Structures are given as structure tokens and as C-alpha cells.
PDB file of C-alpha atoms in Angstrom:
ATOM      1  CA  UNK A  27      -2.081 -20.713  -4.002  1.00  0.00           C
ATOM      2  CA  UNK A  28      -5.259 -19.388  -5.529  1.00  0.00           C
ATOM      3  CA  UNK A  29      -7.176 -22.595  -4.683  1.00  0.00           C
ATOM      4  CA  UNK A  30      -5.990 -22.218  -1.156  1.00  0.00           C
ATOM      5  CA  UNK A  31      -7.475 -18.326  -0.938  1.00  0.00           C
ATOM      6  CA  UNK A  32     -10.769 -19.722  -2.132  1.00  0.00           C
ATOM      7  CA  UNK A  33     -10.691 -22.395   0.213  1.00  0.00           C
ATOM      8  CA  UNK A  34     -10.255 -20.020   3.324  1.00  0.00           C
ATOM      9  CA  UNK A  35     -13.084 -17.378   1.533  1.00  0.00           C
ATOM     10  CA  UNK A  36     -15.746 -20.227   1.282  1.00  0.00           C
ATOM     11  CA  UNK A  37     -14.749 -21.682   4.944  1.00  0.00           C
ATOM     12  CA  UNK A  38     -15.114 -17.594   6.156  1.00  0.00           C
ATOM     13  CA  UNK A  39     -18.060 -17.127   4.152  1.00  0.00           C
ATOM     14  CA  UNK A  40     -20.002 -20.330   4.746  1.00  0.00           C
ATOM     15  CA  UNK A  41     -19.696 -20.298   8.421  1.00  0.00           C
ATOM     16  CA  UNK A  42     -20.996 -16.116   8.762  1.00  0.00           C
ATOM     17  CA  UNK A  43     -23.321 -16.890   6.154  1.00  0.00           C
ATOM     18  CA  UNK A  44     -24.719 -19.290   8.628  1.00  0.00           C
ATOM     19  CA  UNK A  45     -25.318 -16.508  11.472  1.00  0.00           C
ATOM     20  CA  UNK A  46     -28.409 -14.726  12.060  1.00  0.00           C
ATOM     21  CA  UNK A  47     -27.475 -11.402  10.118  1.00  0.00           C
ATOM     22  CA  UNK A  48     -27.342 -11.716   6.289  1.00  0.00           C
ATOM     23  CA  UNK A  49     -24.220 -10.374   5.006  1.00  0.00           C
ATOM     24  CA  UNK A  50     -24.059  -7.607   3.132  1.00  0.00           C
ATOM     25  CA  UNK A  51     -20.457  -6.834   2.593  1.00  0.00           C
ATOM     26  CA  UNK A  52     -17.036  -8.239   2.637  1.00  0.00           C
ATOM     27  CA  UNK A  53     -13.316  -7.420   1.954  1.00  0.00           C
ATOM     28  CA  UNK A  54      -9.995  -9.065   2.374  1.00  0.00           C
ATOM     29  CA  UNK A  55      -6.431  -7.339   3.052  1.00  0.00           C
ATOM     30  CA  UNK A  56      -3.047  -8.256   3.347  1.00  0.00           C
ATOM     31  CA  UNK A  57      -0.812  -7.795   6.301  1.00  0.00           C
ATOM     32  CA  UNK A  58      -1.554  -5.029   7.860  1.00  0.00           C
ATOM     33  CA  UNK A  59      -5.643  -3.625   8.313  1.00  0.00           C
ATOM     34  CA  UNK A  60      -6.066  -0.688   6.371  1.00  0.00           C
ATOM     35  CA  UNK A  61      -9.330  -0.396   8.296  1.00  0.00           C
ATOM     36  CA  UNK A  62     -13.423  -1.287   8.248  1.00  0.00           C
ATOM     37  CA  UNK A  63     -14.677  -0.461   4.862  1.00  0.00           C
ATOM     38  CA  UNK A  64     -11.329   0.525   3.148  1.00  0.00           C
ATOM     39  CA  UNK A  65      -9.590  -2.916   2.412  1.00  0.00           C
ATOM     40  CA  UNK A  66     -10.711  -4.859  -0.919  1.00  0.00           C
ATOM     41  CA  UNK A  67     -14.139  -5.646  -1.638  1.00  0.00           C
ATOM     42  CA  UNK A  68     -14.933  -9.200  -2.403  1.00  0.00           C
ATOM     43  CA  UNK A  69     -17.686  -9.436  -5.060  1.00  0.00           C
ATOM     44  CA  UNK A  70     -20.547 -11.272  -4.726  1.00  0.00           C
ATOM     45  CA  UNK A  71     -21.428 -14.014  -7.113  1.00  0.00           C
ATOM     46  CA  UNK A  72     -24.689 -14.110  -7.183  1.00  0.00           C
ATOM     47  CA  UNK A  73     -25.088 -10.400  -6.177  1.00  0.00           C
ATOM     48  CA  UNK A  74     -26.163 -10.544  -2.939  1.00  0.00           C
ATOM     49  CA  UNK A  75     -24.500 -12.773  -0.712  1.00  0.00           C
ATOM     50  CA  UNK A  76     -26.466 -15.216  -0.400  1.00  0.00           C
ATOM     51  CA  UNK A  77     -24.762 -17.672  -2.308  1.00  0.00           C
ATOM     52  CA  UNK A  78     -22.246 -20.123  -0.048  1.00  0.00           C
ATOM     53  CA  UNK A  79     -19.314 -19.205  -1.863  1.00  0.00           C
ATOM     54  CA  UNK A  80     -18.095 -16.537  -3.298  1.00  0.00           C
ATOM     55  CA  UNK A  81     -14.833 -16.543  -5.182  1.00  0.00           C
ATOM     56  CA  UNK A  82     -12.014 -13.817  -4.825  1.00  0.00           C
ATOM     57  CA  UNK A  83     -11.019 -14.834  -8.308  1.00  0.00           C
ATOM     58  CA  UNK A  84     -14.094 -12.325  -9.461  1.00  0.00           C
ATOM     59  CA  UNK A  85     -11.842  -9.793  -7.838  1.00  0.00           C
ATOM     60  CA  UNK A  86      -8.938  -9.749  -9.499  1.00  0.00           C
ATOM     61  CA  UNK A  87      -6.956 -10.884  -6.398  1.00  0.00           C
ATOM     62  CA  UNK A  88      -3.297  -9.378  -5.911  1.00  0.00           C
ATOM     63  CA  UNK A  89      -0.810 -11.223  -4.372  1.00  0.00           C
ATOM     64  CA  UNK A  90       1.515  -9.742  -1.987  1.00  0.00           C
ATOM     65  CA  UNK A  91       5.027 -10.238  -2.779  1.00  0.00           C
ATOM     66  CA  UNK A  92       7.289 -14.056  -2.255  1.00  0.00           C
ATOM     67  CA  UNK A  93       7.063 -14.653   1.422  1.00  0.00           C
ATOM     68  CA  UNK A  94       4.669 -15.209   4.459  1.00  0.00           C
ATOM     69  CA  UNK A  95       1.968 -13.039   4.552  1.00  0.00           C
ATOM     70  CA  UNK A  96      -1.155 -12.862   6.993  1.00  0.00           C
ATOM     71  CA  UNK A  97      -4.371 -12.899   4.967  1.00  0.00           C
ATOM     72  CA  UNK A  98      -7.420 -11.081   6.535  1.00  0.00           C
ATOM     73  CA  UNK A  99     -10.902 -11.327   5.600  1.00  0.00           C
ATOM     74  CA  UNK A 100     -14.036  -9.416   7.339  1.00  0.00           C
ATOM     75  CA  UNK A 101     -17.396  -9.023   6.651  1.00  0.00           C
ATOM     76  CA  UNK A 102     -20.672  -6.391   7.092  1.00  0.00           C
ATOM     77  CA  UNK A 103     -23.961  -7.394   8.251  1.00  0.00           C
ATOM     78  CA  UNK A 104     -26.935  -6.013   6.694  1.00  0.00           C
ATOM     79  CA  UNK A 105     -27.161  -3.420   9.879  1.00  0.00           C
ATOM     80  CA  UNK A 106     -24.154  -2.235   8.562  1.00  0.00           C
ATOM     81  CA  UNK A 107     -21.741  -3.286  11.630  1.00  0.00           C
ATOM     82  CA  UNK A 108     -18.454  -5.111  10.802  1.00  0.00           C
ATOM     83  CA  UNK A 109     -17.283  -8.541  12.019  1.00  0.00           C
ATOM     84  CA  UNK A 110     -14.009  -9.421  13.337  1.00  0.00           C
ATOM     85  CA  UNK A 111     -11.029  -9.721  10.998  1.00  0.00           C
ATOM     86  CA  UNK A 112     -10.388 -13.747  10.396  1.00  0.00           C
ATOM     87  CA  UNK A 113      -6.943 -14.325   9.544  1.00  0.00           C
ATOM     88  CA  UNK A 114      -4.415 -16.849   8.310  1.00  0.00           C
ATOM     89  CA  UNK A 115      -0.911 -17.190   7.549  1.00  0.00           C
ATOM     90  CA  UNK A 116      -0.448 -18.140   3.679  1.00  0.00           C
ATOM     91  CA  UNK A 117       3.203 -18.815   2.283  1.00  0.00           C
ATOM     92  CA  UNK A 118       3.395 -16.815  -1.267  1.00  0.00           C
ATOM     93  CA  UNK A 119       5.220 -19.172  -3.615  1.00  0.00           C
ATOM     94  CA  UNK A 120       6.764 -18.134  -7.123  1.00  0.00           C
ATOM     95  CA  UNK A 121       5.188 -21.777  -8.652  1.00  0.00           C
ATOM     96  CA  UNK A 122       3.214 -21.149 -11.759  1.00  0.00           C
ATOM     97  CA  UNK A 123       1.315 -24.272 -10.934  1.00  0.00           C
ATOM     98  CA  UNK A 124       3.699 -26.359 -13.491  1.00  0.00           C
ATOM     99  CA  UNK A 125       5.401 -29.629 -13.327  1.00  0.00           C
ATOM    100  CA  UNK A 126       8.934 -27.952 -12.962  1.00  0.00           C
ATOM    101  CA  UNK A 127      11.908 -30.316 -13.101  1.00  0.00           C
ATOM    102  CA  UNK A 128      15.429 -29.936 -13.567  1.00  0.00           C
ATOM    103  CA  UNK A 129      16.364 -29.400 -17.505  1.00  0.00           C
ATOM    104  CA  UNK A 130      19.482 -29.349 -17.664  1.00  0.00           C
ATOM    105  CA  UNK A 131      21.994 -27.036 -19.740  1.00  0.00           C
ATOM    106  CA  UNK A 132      18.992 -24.857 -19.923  1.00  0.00           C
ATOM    107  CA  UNK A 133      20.332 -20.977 -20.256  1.00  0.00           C
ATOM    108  CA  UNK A 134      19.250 -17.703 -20.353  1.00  0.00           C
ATOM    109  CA  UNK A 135      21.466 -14.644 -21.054  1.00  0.00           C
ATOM    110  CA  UNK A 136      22.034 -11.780 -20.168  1.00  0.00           C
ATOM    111  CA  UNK A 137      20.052 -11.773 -16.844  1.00  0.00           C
ATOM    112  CA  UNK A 138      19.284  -8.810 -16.171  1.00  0.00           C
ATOM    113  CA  UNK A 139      17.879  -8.266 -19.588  1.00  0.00           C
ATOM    114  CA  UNK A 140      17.625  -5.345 -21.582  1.00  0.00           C
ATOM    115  CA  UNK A 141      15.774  -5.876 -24.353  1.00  0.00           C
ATOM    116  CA  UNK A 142      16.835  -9.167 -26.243  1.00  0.00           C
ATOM    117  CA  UNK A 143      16.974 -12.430 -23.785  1.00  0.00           C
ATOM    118  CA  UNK A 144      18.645 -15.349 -25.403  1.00  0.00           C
ATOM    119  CA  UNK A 145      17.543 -18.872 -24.318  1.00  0.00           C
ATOM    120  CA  UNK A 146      19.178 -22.270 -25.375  1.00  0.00           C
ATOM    121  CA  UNK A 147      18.609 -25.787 -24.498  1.00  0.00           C
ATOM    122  CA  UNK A 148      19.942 -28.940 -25.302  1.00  0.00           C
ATOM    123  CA  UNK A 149      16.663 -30.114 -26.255  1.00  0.00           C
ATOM    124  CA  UNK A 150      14.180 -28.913 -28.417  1.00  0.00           C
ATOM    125  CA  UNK A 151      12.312 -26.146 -26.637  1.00  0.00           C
ATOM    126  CA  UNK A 152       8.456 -26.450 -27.752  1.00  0.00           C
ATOM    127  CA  UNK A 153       6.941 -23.562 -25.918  1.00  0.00           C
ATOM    128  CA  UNK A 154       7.939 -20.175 -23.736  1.00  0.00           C
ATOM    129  CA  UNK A 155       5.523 -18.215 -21.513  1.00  0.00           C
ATOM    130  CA  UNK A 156       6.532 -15.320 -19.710  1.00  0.00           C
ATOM    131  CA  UNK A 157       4.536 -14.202 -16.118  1.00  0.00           C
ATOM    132  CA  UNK A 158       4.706 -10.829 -14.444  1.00  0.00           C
ATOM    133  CA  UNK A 159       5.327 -11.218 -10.538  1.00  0.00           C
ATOM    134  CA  UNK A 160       1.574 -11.640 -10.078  1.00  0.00           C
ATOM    135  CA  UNK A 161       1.448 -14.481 -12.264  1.00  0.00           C
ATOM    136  CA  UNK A 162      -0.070 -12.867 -15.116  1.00  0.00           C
ATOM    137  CA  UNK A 163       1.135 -14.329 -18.544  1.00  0.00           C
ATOM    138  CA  UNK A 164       2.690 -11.412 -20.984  1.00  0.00           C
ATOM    139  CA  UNK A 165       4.090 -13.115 -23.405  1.00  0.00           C
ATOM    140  CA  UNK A 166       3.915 -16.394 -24.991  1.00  0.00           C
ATOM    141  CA  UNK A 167       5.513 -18.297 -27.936  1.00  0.00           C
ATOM    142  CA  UNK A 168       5.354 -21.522 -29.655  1.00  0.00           C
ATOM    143  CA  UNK A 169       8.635 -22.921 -31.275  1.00  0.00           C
ATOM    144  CA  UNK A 170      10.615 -26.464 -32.346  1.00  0.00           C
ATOM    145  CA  UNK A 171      13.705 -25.173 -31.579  1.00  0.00           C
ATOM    146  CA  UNK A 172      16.703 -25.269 -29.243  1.00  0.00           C
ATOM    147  CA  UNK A 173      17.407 -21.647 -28.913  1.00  0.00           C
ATOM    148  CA  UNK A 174      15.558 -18.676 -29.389  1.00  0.00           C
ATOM    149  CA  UNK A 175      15.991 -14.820 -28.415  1.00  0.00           C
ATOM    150  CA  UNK A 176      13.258 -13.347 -27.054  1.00  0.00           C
ATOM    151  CA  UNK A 177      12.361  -9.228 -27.861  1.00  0.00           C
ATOM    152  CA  UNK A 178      11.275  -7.803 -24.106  1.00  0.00           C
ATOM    153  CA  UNK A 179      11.482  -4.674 -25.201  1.00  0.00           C
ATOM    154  CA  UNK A 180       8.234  -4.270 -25.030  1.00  0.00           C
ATOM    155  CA  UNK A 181       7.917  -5.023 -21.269  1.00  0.00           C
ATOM    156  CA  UNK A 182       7.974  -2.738 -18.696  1.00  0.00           C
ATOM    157  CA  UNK A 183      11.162  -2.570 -16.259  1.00  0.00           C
ATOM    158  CA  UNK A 184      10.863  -5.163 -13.251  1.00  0.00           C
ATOM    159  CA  UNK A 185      11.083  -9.040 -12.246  1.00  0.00           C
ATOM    160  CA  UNK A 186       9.348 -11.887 -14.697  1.00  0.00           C
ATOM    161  CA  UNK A 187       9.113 -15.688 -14.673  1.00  0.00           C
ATOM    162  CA  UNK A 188       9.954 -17.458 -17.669  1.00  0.00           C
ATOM    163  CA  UNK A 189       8.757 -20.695 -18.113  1.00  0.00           C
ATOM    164  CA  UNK A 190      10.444 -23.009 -20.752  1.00  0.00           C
ATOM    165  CA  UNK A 191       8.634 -26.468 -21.999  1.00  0.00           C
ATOM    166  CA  UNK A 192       9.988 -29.022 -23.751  1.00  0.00           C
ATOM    167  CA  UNK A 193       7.265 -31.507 -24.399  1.00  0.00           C
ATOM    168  CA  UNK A 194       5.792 -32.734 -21.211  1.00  0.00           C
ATOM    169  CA  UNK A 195       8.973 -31.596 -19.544  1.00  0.00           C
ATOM    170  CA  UNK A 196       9.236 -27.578 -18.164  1.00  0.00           C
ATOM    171  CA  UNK A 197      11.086 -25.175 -15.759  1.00  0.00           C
ATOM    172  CA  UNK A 198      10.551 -21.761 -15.110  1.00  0.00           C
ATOM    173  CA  UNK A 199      13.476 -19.365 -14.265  1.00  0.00           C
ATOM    174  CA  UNK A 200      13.436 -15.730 -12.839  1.00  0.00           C
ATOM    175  CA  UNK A 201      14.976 -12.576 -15.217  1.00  0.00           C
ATOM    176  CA  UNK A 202      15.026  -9.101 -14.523  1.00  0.00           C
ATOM    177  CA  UNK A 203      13.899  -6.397 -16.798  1.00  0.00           C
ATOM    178  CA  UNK A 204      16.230  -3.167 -17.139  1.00  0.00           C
TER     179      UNK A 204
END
């Protein structure tokens, strides 16, 4: 998903880089246009945009919920007049960029969770990472085991992706945090 946002940034970027106006200033938004000047500000990598590609990873991207969602970009010439918005259609997926297969008699109780989530496999379980909704990791733990109870109490009330590895093998389930 990420690759795919910086793919459409450099294509916007390279081709108004190439017009007569240097650019000055640019921001992306989701959805719906929250108008000139107030949607996020892409930062430049070199500082002044005059590099060919400039990476929305230096922003700190958010990602708009699971789902279709139209993804604007605009820029500001140095005269200080906005473009048009360039859009595109890009499907938010839950993947955590991992080689999910099917483990089976993998389980994780109680879902939703309160505080303790208890996950068994009938294999030994090398590694858990947990991901808040933006993909974020919060948690992580390394283990030779084939169950394990995980402490969330610490995490704050919401959705989170937990993704289970057993050597090159993984999966990542969904649990909700009461």
C-alpha cells in the first residue's frame, strides 16, 4: 500500500516538477477536499522541491480506514496559486505486508479482549507482533512455545492486528480491545 502512495506522489510530483513554475508547496487528502492550503503538507526531501521525488513516508502518512478511498494530491507554485487536485482510487487493505497462510488450529480467546488474550497453536509459535489499525507495531514478543497469553492491558481500547509466526510460516488475525 505504502509503495503504491509513493508511486502516485513521484508520478504527481515528477510530471509538475517538469512545468514552468517551481513548486513550492504540496499536500495530499483523503476523500473529501478539506480545501487549498488546509489538507496535509507533504515534506520536501531535499527542502525545496526540487528534488524528483519526494516521499509521503517523511510525513507520517495516515491511512484512512479498510475500504476504497479516493486519494488527492495538489500542489503550489512559487506565485503562490494552487494546481488542480490529481486523484486516484486506492483500495485500503488490512495486509501487514506478510506471507499470511492458513495455520491451522491457530486460536485466540476471548475476542474481544479485555486485558489478557490467550493464543495457542499446534505448532510452536516463534514470534507475535501486534499492529494498531494504522499498521503501527505496539507490541512484540519472541517465544518457542505453543501457547502464550498476552497482557493488553496496557493498550488503549479499539481494533489491533495480531500477527502470529511460526518459523517462515505466519497469519495475522483481527482482536478487539475493550
Amino acid at each position: 500500500m505504502k509503495k503504491l502512495i509513493y508511486s502516485i506522489a513521484a508520478f504527481f510530483i515528477i510530471t509538475l516538477c517538469s512545468a514552468q513554475q517551481p513548486v513550492a508547496q504540496a499536500e495530499y487528502f483523503w476523500d473529501n477536499d478539506p480545501g487549498m492550503g488546509l489538507g496535509t503538507a507533504i515534506s520536501a526531501t531535499d527542502g525545496t522541491f526540487n528534488n524528483a521525488f519526494e516521499q509521503l513516508s517523511k510525513t507520517g502518512i495516515v491511512l484512512p480506514a479498510v475500504g476504497l478511498h479516493v486519494f488527492n494530491i495538489r500542489i503550489k507554485d512559487n506565485t503562490g496559486g494552487w494546481g488542480p487536485v490529481f486523484r486516484n482510487v486506492i483500495s485500503v487493505q488490512t495486509s501487514l505486508d506478510t506471507n499470511d497462510i492458513e495455520l491451522r488450529n491457530l486460536t485466540a480467546f476471548p475476542n474481544p479482549v479485555t486485558n489478557i488474550l490467550n493464543i495457542t497453536l499446534d505448532r510452536e509459535i516463534t514470534s507475535l507482533s501486534i499492529y494498531n489499525f494504522m499498521g503501527q507495531e505496539v507490541m512484540t514478543k519472541s517465544l518457542n512455545a505453543t501457547e502464550t497469553a498476552l497482557d493488553l492491558s496496557a493498550l488503549a481500547t479499539g481494533s489491533y492486528f495480531v500477527k502470529v509466526n511460526s518459523g517462515n510460516f505466519g497469519k495475522v488475525i483481527k482482536i478487539i480491545k475493550e
